[in-house]
Amino acid sequence: AQSVTQLGSHVSVSEGALVLLRCNYSSSVPPYLFWYVQYPNQGLQLLLKYTSAATLVKGINGFEAEFKKSETSFHLTKPSAHMSDAAEYFCAVNSGGYQKVTFGIGTKLQVIP
Amino acid sequence: DAGVIQSPRHEVTEMGQEVTLRCKPISGHDYLFWYRQTMMRGLELLIYFNNNVPIDDSGMPEDRFSAKMPNASFSTLKIQPSEPRDSAVYFCASSGDRYAYEQYFGPGTRLTVT
């Protein structure tokens, strides 16, 4: 079975501050991990993905995430928040060699000017 | 590429009516997914297809829901009869990357059943 837990359904940061969105996963086999972003009234868009290559993954818009097997974590970070980063972020996991992906409940990021 | 196309973008219907949502996946993608998103339950996978064949429909809520994929470029999700609790945003996504499982989402259909 596979699952993800996103800690904090709402996160607020000041513009220019560090963004940290937390995700822990559960998987019986080495997983593939993803972060997606959803802007209001839009579909989900892939930010970055981990597929068992480098543990530090860089994505679009200055985001990155680090896969830590010992902590079963895949936290999303960005050094400096921008107003345009305000959106909902979803962590997702895939394991087992088939296409079914399990999404977390999402974290809404608010950026305060 | 135009991306995943969904229609309609908004649908308002009365309880008991039939609703049909449509999706055109990205050309060349051989996986298609239907999701439902609500505030209470988040993003739920309803069903997915591989090469037009349904692989896993365990997320379909009940017999009122049905999905078809008659060819590689078109899929429908039908609700008959519709109920107010079906109100949600329905997303279609497609994937063509067998080993990286990256999914491309459409803009969604916002369904309101009154």
mmCIF file of N, CA and C in Angstrom, chain A:
data_model
loop_
_atom_site.group_PDB
_atom_site.id
_atom_site.type_symbol
_atom_site.label_atom_id
_atom_site.label_comp_id
_atom_site.label_asym_id
_atom_site.label_seq_id
_atom_site.Cartn_x
_atom_site.Cartn_y
_atom_site.Cartn_z
ATOM 1 N N ALA A 1 0.852 -1.191 0.000
ATOM 2 C CA ALA A 1 0.000 0.000 0.000
ATOM 3 C C ALA A 1 0.889 1.243 0.000
ATOM 4 N N GLN A 2 0.396 2.300 -0.579
ATOM 5 C CA GLN A 2 1.134 3.549 -0.651
ATOM 6 C C GLN A 2 0.257 4.670 -0.131
ATOM 7 N N SER A 3 0.893 5.642 0.513
ATOM 8 C CA SER A 3 0.146 6.800 1.004
ATOM 9 C C SER A 3 1.101 7.958 1.228
ATOM 10 N N VAL A 4 0.547 9.157 1.286
ATOM 11 C CA VAL A 4 1.320 10.337 1.641
ATOM 12 C C VAL A 4 0.561 11.127 2.681
ATOM 13 N N THR A 5 1.318 11.771 3.555
ATOM 14 C CA THR A 5 0.757 12.643 4.576
ATOM 15 C C THR A 5 1.373 14.028 4.425
ATOM 16 N N GLN A 6 0.515 15.012 4.218
ATOM 17 C CA GLN A 6 0.992 16.378 4.154
ATOM 18 C C GLN A 6 0.667 17.064 5.471
ATOM 19 N N LEU A 7 1.680 17.585 6.100
ATOM 20 C CA LEU A 7 1.514 18.208 7.408
ATOM 21 C C LEU A 7 1.176 19.679 7.230
ATOM 22 N N GLY A 8 -0.032 20.036 7.644
ATOM 23 C CA GLY A 8 -0.463 21.421 7.518
ATOM 24 C C GLY A 8 -1.280 21.619 6.265
ATOM 25 N N SER A 9 -2.560 21.839 6.432
ATOM 26 C CA SER A 9 -3.414 22.075 5.268
ATOM 27 C C SER A 9 -3.294 23.517 4.784
ATOM 28 N N HIS A 10 -2.832 24.413 5.678
ATOM 29 C CA HIS A 10 -2.622 25.810 5.319
ATOM 30 C C HIS A 10 -1.278 26.268 5.876
ATOM 31 N N VAL A 11 -0.504 26.930 5.024
ATOM 32 C CA VAL A 11 0.777 27.496 5.429
ATOM 33 C C VAL A 11 0.840 28.938 4.944
ATOM 34 N N SER A 12 1.252 29.835 5.831
ATOM 35 C CA SER A 12 1.414 31.247 5.471
ATOM 36 C C SER A 12 2.858 31.649 5.635
ATOM 37 N N VAL A 13 3.386 32.344 4.640
ATOM 38 C CA VAL A 13 4.749 32.863 4.712
ATOM 39 C C VAL A 13 4.743 34.294 4.205
ATOM 40 N N SER A 14 5.725 35.048 4.634
ATOM 41 C CA SER A 14 5.889 36.400 4.123
ATOM 42 C C SER A 14 6.636 36.360 2.799
ATOM 43 N N GLU A 15 6.347 37.308 1.958
ATOM 44 C CA GLU A 15 7.058 37.415 0.683
ATOM 45 C C GLU A 15 8.555 37.530 0.965
ATOM 46 N N GLY A 16 9.342 36.706 0.269
ATOM 47 C CA GLY A 16 10.782 36.704 0.484
ATOM 48 C C GLY A 16 11.271 35.696 1.500
ATOM 49 N N ALA A 17 10.360 35.119 2.258
ATOM 50 C CA ALA A 17 10.728 34.132 3.279
ATOM 51 C C ALA A 17 10.835 32.739 2.676
ATOM 52 N N LEU A 18 11.444 31.856 3.460
ATOM 53 C CA LEU A 18 11.584 30.466 3.047
ATOM 54 C C LEU A 18 10.226 29.774 3.015
ATOM 55 N N VAL A 19 10.017 28.985 1.980
ATOM 56 C CA VAL A 19 8.833 28.142 1.890
ATOM 57 C C VAL A 19 9.238 26.702 2.213
ATOM 58 N N LEU A 20 8.515 26.086 3.149
ATOM 59 C CA LEU A 20 8.738 24.685 3.491
ATOM 60 C C LEU A 20 7.389 24.002 3.606
ATOM 61 N N LEU A 21 7.128 23.071 2.709
ATOM 62 C CA LEU A 21 5.894 22.289 2.744
ATOM 63 C C LEU A 21 6.289 20.832 2.972
ATOM 64 N N ARG A 22 5.658 20.230 3.978
ATOM 65 C CA ARG A 22 6.102 18.915 4.429
ATOM 66 C C ARG A 22 5.272 17.785 3.842
ATOM 67 N N CYS A 23 5.972 16.706 3.517
ATOM 68 C CA CYS A 23 5.325 15.513 2.983
ATOM 69 C C CYS A 23 6.076 14.285 3.484
ATOM 70 N N ASN A 24 5.341 13.367 4.064
ATOM 71 C CA ASN A 24 5.888 12.064 4.432
ATOM 72 C C ASN A 24 5.135 10.982 3.668
ATOM 73 N N TYR A 25 5.851 9.959 3.279
ATOM 74 C CA TYR A 25 5.240 8.918 2.454
ATOM 75 C C TYR A 25 5.339 7.570 3.143
ATOM 76 N N SER A 26 4.511 6.681 2.671
ATOM 77 C CA SER A 26 4.562 5.290 3.088
ATOM 78 C C SER A 26 4.511 4.429 1.835
ATOM 79 N N SER A 27 5.494 3.547 1.723
ATOM 80 C CA SER A 27 5.547 2.681 0.547
ATOM 81 C C SER A 27 6.333 1.430 0.889
ATOM 82 N N SER A 28 5.875 0.312 0.410
ATOM 83 C CA SER A 28 6.549 -0.952 0.694
ATOM 84 C C SER A 28 7.720 -1.199 -0.252
ATOM 85 N N VAL A 29 7.823 -0.417 -1.292
ATOM 86 C CA VAL A 29 8.917 -0.539 -2.251
ATOM 87 C C VAL A 29 9.460 0.861 -2.518
ATOM 88 N N PRO A 30 10.661 0.970 -3.095
ATOM 89 C CA PRO A 30 11.171 2.314 -3.424
ATOM 90 C C PRO A 30 10.155 3.072 -4.269
ATOM 91 N N PRO A 31 9.783 4.263 -3.804
ATOM 92 C CA PRO A 31 8.697 4.981 -4.488
ATOM 93 C C PRO A 31 9.189 5.974 -5.532
ATOM 94 N N TYR A 32 8.250 6.369 -6.371
ATOM 95 C CA TYR A 32 8.406 7.590 -7.138
ATOM 96 C C TYR A 32 7.574 8.642 -6.401
ATOM 97 N N LEU A 33 8.114 9.852 -6.283
ATOM 98 C CA LEU A 33 7.442 10.911 -5.527
ATOM 99 C C LEU A 33 7.315 12.165 -6.378
ATOM 100 N N PHE A 34 6.233 12.892 -6.145
ATOM 101 C CA PHE A 34 5.913 14.053 -6.972
ATOM 102 C C PHE A 34 5.395 15.189 -6.092
ATOM 103 N N TRP A 35 5.614 16.386 -6.574
ATOM 104 C CA TRP A 35 4.903 17.560 -6.085
ATOM 105 C C TRP A 35 4.206 18.203 -7.276
ATOM 106 N N TYR A 36 2.903 18.460 -7.065
ATOM 107 C CA TYR A 36 2.096 19.164 -8.058
ATOM 108 C C TYR A 36 1.612 20.466 -7.438
ATOM 109 N N VAL A 37 1.349 21.458 -8.299
ATOM 110 C CA VAL A 37 0.792 22.732 -7.853
ATOM 111 C C VAL A 37 -0.528 22.961 -8.591
ATOM 112 N N GLN A 38 -1.484 23.527 -7.862
ATOM 113 C CA GLN A 38 -2.785 23.864 -8.453
ATOM 114 C C GLN A 38 -3.095 25.321 -8.169
ATOM 115 N N TYR A 39 -3.185 26.124 -9.216
ATOM 116 C CA TYR A 39 -3.609 27.504 -9.090
ATOM 117 C C TYR A 39 -5.133 27.552 -9.151
ATOM 118 N N PRO A 40 -5.730 28.591 -8.624
ATOM 119 C CA PRO A 40 -7.197 28.662 -8.589
ATOM 120 C C PRO A 40 -7.830 28.419 -9.949
ATOM 121 N N ASN A 41 -8.838 27.576 -9.933
ATOM 122 C CA ASN A 41 -9.630 27.256 -11.129
ATOM 123 C C ASN A 41 -8.806 26.622 -12.252
ATOM 124 N N GLN A 42 -7.752 25.940 -11.870
ATOM 125 C CA GLN A 42 -6.944 25.250 -12.869
ATOM 126 C C GLN A 42 -6.697 23.804 -12.448
ATOM 127 N N GLY A 43 -6.189 23.015 -13.392
ATOM 128 C CA GLY A 43 -5.800 21.647 -13.081
ATOM 129 C C GLY A 43 -4.444 21.611 -12.399
ATOM 130 N N LEU A 44 -4.031 20.420 -11.991
ATOM 131 C CA LEU A 44 -2.734 20.269 -11.335
ATOM 132 C C LEU A 44 -1.612 20.297 -12.370
ATOM 133 N N GLN A 45 -0.484 20.838 -11.950
ATOM 134 C CA GLN A 45 0.678 20.952 -12.821
ATOM 135 C C GLN A 45 1.878 20.391 -12.075
ATOM 136 N N LEU A 46 2.682 19.577 -12.742
ATOM 137 C CA LEU A 46 3.834 18.976 -12.091
ATOM 138 C C LEU A 46 4.900 20.021 -11.786
ATOM 139 N N LEU A 47 5.346 20.044 -10.518
ATOM 140 C CA LEU A 47 6.451 20.907 -10.102
ATOM 141 C C LEU A 47 7.787 20.186 -10.244
ATOM 142 N N LEU A 48 7.821 18.962 -9.709
ATOM 143 C CA LEU A 48 9.043 18.172 -9.750
ATOM 144 C C LEU A 48 8.718 16.722 -9.425
ATOM 145 N N LYS A 49 9.695 15.846 -9.703
ATOM 146 C CA LYS A 49 9.490 14.428 -9.429
ATOM 147 C C LYS A 49 10.801 13.769 -9.038
ATOM 148 N N TYR A 50 10.710 12.777 -8.176
ATOM 149 C CA TYR A 50 11.834 11.951 -7.773
ATOM 150 C C TYR A 50 11.611 10.555 -8.335
ATOM 151 N N THR A 51 12.620 10.073 -9.085
ATOM 152 C CA THR A 51 12.472 8.763 -9.718
ATOM 153 C C THR A 51 13.711 7.906 -9.471
ATOM 154 N N SER A 52 14.272 7.972 -8.286
ATOM 155 C CA SER A 52 15.389 7.155 -7.819
ATOM 156 C C SER A 52 16.736 7.566 -8.391
ATOM 157 N N ALA A 53 16.835 8.749 -8.921
ATOM 158 C CA ALA A 53 18.130 9.259 -9.363
ATOM 159 C C ALA A 53 18.677 10.137 -8.218
ATOM 160 N N ALA A 54 18.978 11.376 -8.467
ATOM 161 C CA ALA A 54 19.500 12.268 -7.435
ATOM 162 C C ALA A 54 18.455 12.494 -6.346
ATOM 163 N N THR A 55 18.897 12.520 -5.103
ATOM 164 C CA THR A 55 17.938 12.695 -3.993
ATOM 165 C C THR A 55 17.465 14.133 -3.866
ATOM 166 N N LEU A 56 18.242 15.082 -4.355
ATOM 167 C CA LEU A 56 17.802 16.474 -4.368
ATOM 168 C C LEU A 56 17.285 16.773 -5.769
ATOM 169 N N VAL A 57 16.019 17.102 -5.827
ATOM 170 C CA VAL A 57 15.363 17.299 -7.115
ATOM 171 C C VAL A 57 14.994 18.766 -7.274
ATOM 172 N N LYS A 58 15.354 19.315 -8.405
ATOM 173 C CA LYS A 58 14.999 20.710 -8.698
ATOM 174 C C LYS A 58 13.830 20.748 -9.668
ATOM 175 N N GLY A 59 12.926 21.666 -9.405
ATOM 176 C CA GLY A 59 11.743 21.768 -10.246
ATOM 177 C C GLY A 59 11.595 23.146 -10.852
ATOM 178 N N ILE A 60 10.379 23.420 -11.288
ATOM 179 C CA ILE A 60 10.126 24.714 -11.900
ATOM 180 C C ILE A 60 9.893 25.783 -10.845
ATOM 181 N N ASN A 61 10.022 27.030 -11.250
ATOM 182 C CA ASN A 61 9.723 28.184 -10.399
ATOM 183 C C ASN A 61 10.588 28.244 -9.135
ATOM 184 N N GLY A 62 11.777 27.664 -9.182
ATOM 185 C CA GLY A 62 12.709 27.759 -8.065
ATOM 186 C C GLY A 62 12.468 26.797 -6.922
ATOM 187 N N PHE A 63 11.538 25.875 -7.073
ATOM 188 C CA PHE A 63 11.268 24.888 -6.030
ATOM 189 C C PHE A 63 12.226 23.705 -6.115
ATOM 190 N N GLU A 64 12.471 23.104 -4.973
ATOM 191 C CA GLU A 64 13.225 21.865 -4.937
ATOM 192 C C GLU A 64 12.731 20.997 -3.790
ATOM 193 N N ALA A 65 13.051 19.713 -3.868
ATOM 194 C CA ALA A 65 12.647 18.782 -2.816
ATOM 195 C C ALA A 65 13.751 17.758 -2.623
ATOM 196 N N GLU A 66 13.874 17.288 -1.393
ATOM 197 C CA GLU A 66 14.903 16.317 -1.081
ATOM 198 C C GLU A 66 14.275 15.025 -0.594
ATOM 199 N N PHE A 67 14.655 13.927 -1.224
ATOM 200 C CA PHE A 67 14.187 12.608 -0.817
ATOM 201 C C PHE A 67 15.081 12.101 0.314
ATOM 202 N N LYS A 68 14.462 11.822 1.469
ATOM 203 C CA LYS A 68 15.191 11.288 2.600
ATOM 204 C C LYS A 68 14.557 9.958 3.001
ATOM 205 N N LYS A 69 15.212 8.887 2.609
ATOM 206 C CA LYS A 69 14.658 7.562 2.861
ATOM 207 C C LYS A 69 14.552 7.274 4.348
ATOM 208 N N SER A 70 15.560 7.680 5.123
ATOM 209 C CA SER A 70 15.572 7.380 6.556
ATOM 210 C C SER A 70 14.409 8.059 7.286
ATOM 211 N N GLU A 71 13.956 9.173 6.742
ATOM 212 C CA GLU A 71 12.860 9.910 7.357
ATOM 213 C C GLU A 71 11.540 9.713 6.604
ATOM 214 N N THR A 72 11.562 8.955 5.552
ATOM 215 C CA THR A 72 10.416 8.770 4.636
ATOM 216 C C THR A 72 9.769 10.112 4.330
ATOM 217 N N SER A 73 10.614 11.076 3.958
ATOM 218 C CA SER A 73 10.108 12.419 3.700
ATOM 219 C C SER A 73 10.491 12.898 2.307
ATOM 220 N N PHE A 74 9.728 13.864 1.851
ATOM 221 C CA PHE A 74 9.963 14.487 0.548
ATOM 222 C C PHE A 74 9.433 15.915 0.643
ATOM 223 N N HIS A 75 10.082 16.724 1.468
ATOM 224 C CA HIS A 75 9.627 18.088 1.730
ATOM 225 C C HIS A 75 9.965 19.010 0.563
ATOM 226 N N LEU A 76 9.089 19.947 0.318
ATOM 227 C CA LEU A 76 9.240 20.921 -0.768
ATOM 228 C C LEU A 76 9.729 22.240 -0.197
ATOM 229 N N THR A 77 10.736 22.838 -0.821
ATOM 230 C CA THR A 77 11.265 24.105 -0.336
ATOM 231 C C THR A 77 11.495 25.085 -1.475
ATOM 232 N N LYS A 78 11.496 26.362 -1.088
ATOM 233 C CA LYS A 78 11.872 27.439 -1.992
ATOM 234 C C LYS A 78 12.509 28.521 -1.126
ATOM 235 N N PRO A 79 13.685 28.999 -1.468
ATOM 236 C CA PRO A 79 14.393 29.924 -0.580
ATOM 237 C C PRO A 79 13.651 31.239 -0.323
ATOM 238 N N SER A 80 12.960 31.730 -1.336
ATOM 239 C CA SER A 80 12.335 33.038 -1.206
ATOM 240 C C SER A 80 10.959 33.023 -1.868
ATOM 241 N N ALA A 81 9.928 33.203 -1.064
ATOM 242 C CA ALA A 81 8.563 33.134 -1.586
ATOM 243 C C ALA A 81 8.210 34.368 -2.403
ATOM 244 N N HIS A 82 7.466 34.118 -3.446
ATOM 245 C CA HIS A 82 6.946 35.192 -4.300
ATOM 246 C C HIS A 82 5.432 35.152 -4.241
ATOM 247 N N MET A 83 4.825 36.304 -4.463
ATOM 248 C CA MET A 83 3.363 36.366 -4.415
ATOM 249 C C MET A 83 2.717 35.358 -5.359
ATOM 250 N N SER A 84 3.369 35.123 -6.485
ATOM 251 C CA SER A 84 2.801 34.204 -7.477
ATOM 252 C C SER A 84 2.859 32.731 -7.043
ATOM 253 N N ASP A 85 3.526 32.462 -5.918
ATOM 254 C CA ASP A 85 3.589 31.084 -5.414
ATOM 255 C C ASP A 85 2.328 30.686 -4.652
ATOM 256 N N ALA A 86 1.467 31.636 -4.386
ATOM 257 C CA ALA A 86 0.225 31.329 -3.665
ATOM 258 C C ALA A 86 -0.617 30.369 -4.494
ATOM 259 N N ALA A 87 -0.843 29.191 -3.943
ATOM 260 C CA ALA A 87 -1.534 28.116 -4.661
ATOM 261 C C ALA A 87 -1.704 26.960 -3.690
ATOM 262 N N GLU A 88 -2.261 25.867 -4.196
ATOM 263 C CA GLU A 88 -2.353 24.649 -3.397
ATOM 264 C C GLU A 88 -1.337 23.647 -3.936
ATOM 265 N N TYR A 89 -0.641 22.987 -3.037
ATOM 266 C CA TYR A 89 0.439 22.073 -3.408
ATOM 267 C C TYR A 89 0.093 20.664 -2.946
ATOM 268 N N PHE A 90 0.287 19.717 -3.836
ATOM 269 C CA PHE A 90 -0.032 18.323 -3.562
ATOM 270 C C PHE A 90 1.216 17.457 -3.683
ATOM 271 N N CYS A 91 1.429 16.649 -2.667
ATOM 272 C CA CYS A 91 2.463 15.623 -2.711
ATOM 273 C C CYS A 91 1.802 14.335 -3.195
ATOM 274 N N ALA A 92 2.536 13.530 -3.968
ATOM 275 C CA ALA A 92 1.948 12.298 -4.490
ATOM 276 C C ALA A 92 3.011 11.204 -4.541
ATOM 277 N N VAL A 93 2.554 9.964 -4.456
ATOM 278 C CA VAL A 93 3.462 8.815 -4.442
ATOM 279 C C VAL A 93 2.968 7.756 -5.408
ATOM 280 N N ASN A 94 3.923 7.093 -6.021
ATOM 281 C CA ASN A 94 3.616 5.937 -6.852
ATOM 282 C C ASN A 94 4.601 4.831 -6.521
ATOM 283 N N SER A 95 4.071 3.653 -6.279
ATOM 284 C CA SER A 95 4.951 2.501 -6.050
ATOM 285 C C SER A 95 4.247 1.266 -6.570
ATOM 286 N N GLY A 96 4.985 0.251 -6.833
ATOM 287 C CA GLY A 96 4.367 -0.989 -7.266
ATOM 288 C C GLY A 96 4.413 -1.231 -8.751
ATOM 289 N N GLY A 97 5.001 -0.332 -9.505
ATOM 290 C CA GLY A 97 5.206 -0.612 -10.918
ATOM 291 C C GLY A 97 3.986 -0.435 -11.786
ATOM 292 N N TYR A 98 2.997 0.283 -11.319
ATOM 293 C CA TYR A 98 1.862 0.570 -12.180
ATOM 294 C C TYR A 98 1.534 2.049 -12.059
ATOM 295 N N GLN A 99 0.569 2.501 -12.822
ATOM 296 C CA GLN A 99 0.387 3.940 -12.995
ATOM 297 C C GLN A 99 -0.395 4.646 -11.898
ATOM 298 N N LYS A 100 -0.962 3.916 -10.965
ATOM 299 C CA LYS A 100 -1.831 4.549 -9.977
ATOM 300 C C LYS A 100 -1.020 5.393 -9.008
ATOM 301 N N VAL A 101 -1.386 6.668 -8.929
ATOM 302 C CA VAL A 101 -0.707 7.616 -8.061
ATOM 303 C C VAL A 101 -1.644 7.999 -6.926
ATOM 304 N N THR A 102 -1.123 8.080 -5.720
ATOM 305 C CA THR A 102 -1.916 8.502 -4.566
ATOM 306 C C THR A 102 -1.510 9.915 -4.176
ATOM 307 N N PHE A 103 -2.498 10.807 -4.109
ATOM 308 C CA PHE A 103 -2.249 12.204 -3.783
ATOM 309 C C PHE A 103 -2.528 12.475 -2.306
ATOM 310 N N GLY A 104 -1.780 13.434 -1.747
ATOM 311 C CA GLY A 104 -2.080 13.922 -0.420
ATOM 312 C C GLY A 104 -3.264 14.876 -0.453
ATOM 313 N N ILE A 105 -3.631 15.361 0.722
ATOM 314 C CA ILE A 105 -4.819 16.213 0.831
ATOM 315 C C ILE A 105 -4.569 17.630 0.356
ATOM 316 N N GLY A 106 -3.310 17.988 0.167
ATOM 317 C CA GLY A 106 -2.991 19.310 -0.312
ATOM 318 C C GLY A 106 -2.648 20.286 0.799
ATOM 319 N N THR A 107 -1.781 21.240 0.493
ATOM 320 C CA THR A 107 -1.426 22.326 1.406
ATOM 321 C C THR A 107 -1.604 23.640 0.660
ATOM 322 N N LYS A 108 -2.444 24.488 1.219
ATOM 323 C CA LYS A 108 -2.656 25.807 0.616
ATOM 324 C C LYS A 108 -1.617 26.769 1.138
ATOM 325 N N LEU A 109 -0.863 27.341 0.223
ATOM 326 C CA LEU A 109 0.187 28.290 0.575
ATOM 327 C C LEU A 109 -0.316 29.709 0.370
ATOM 328 N N GLN A 110 -0.249 30.487 1.428
ATOM 329 C CA GLN A 110 -0.580 31.907 1.362
ATOM 330 C C GLN A 110 0.712 32.695 1.488
ATOM 331 N N VAL A 111 0.901 33.670 0.620
ATOM 332 C CA VAL A 111 2.083 34.526 0.673
ATOM 333 C C VAL A 111 1.634 35.938 1.054
ATOM 334 N N ILE A 112 2.158 36.398 2.148
ATOM 335 C CA ILE A 112 1.760 37.702 2.702
ATOM 336 C C ILE A 112 2.734 38.785 2.240
ATOM 337 N N PRO A 113 2.202 39.862 1.684
ATOM 338 C CA PRO A 113 3.119 40.914 1.188
ATOM 339 C C PRO A 113 3.872 41.614 2.321
#
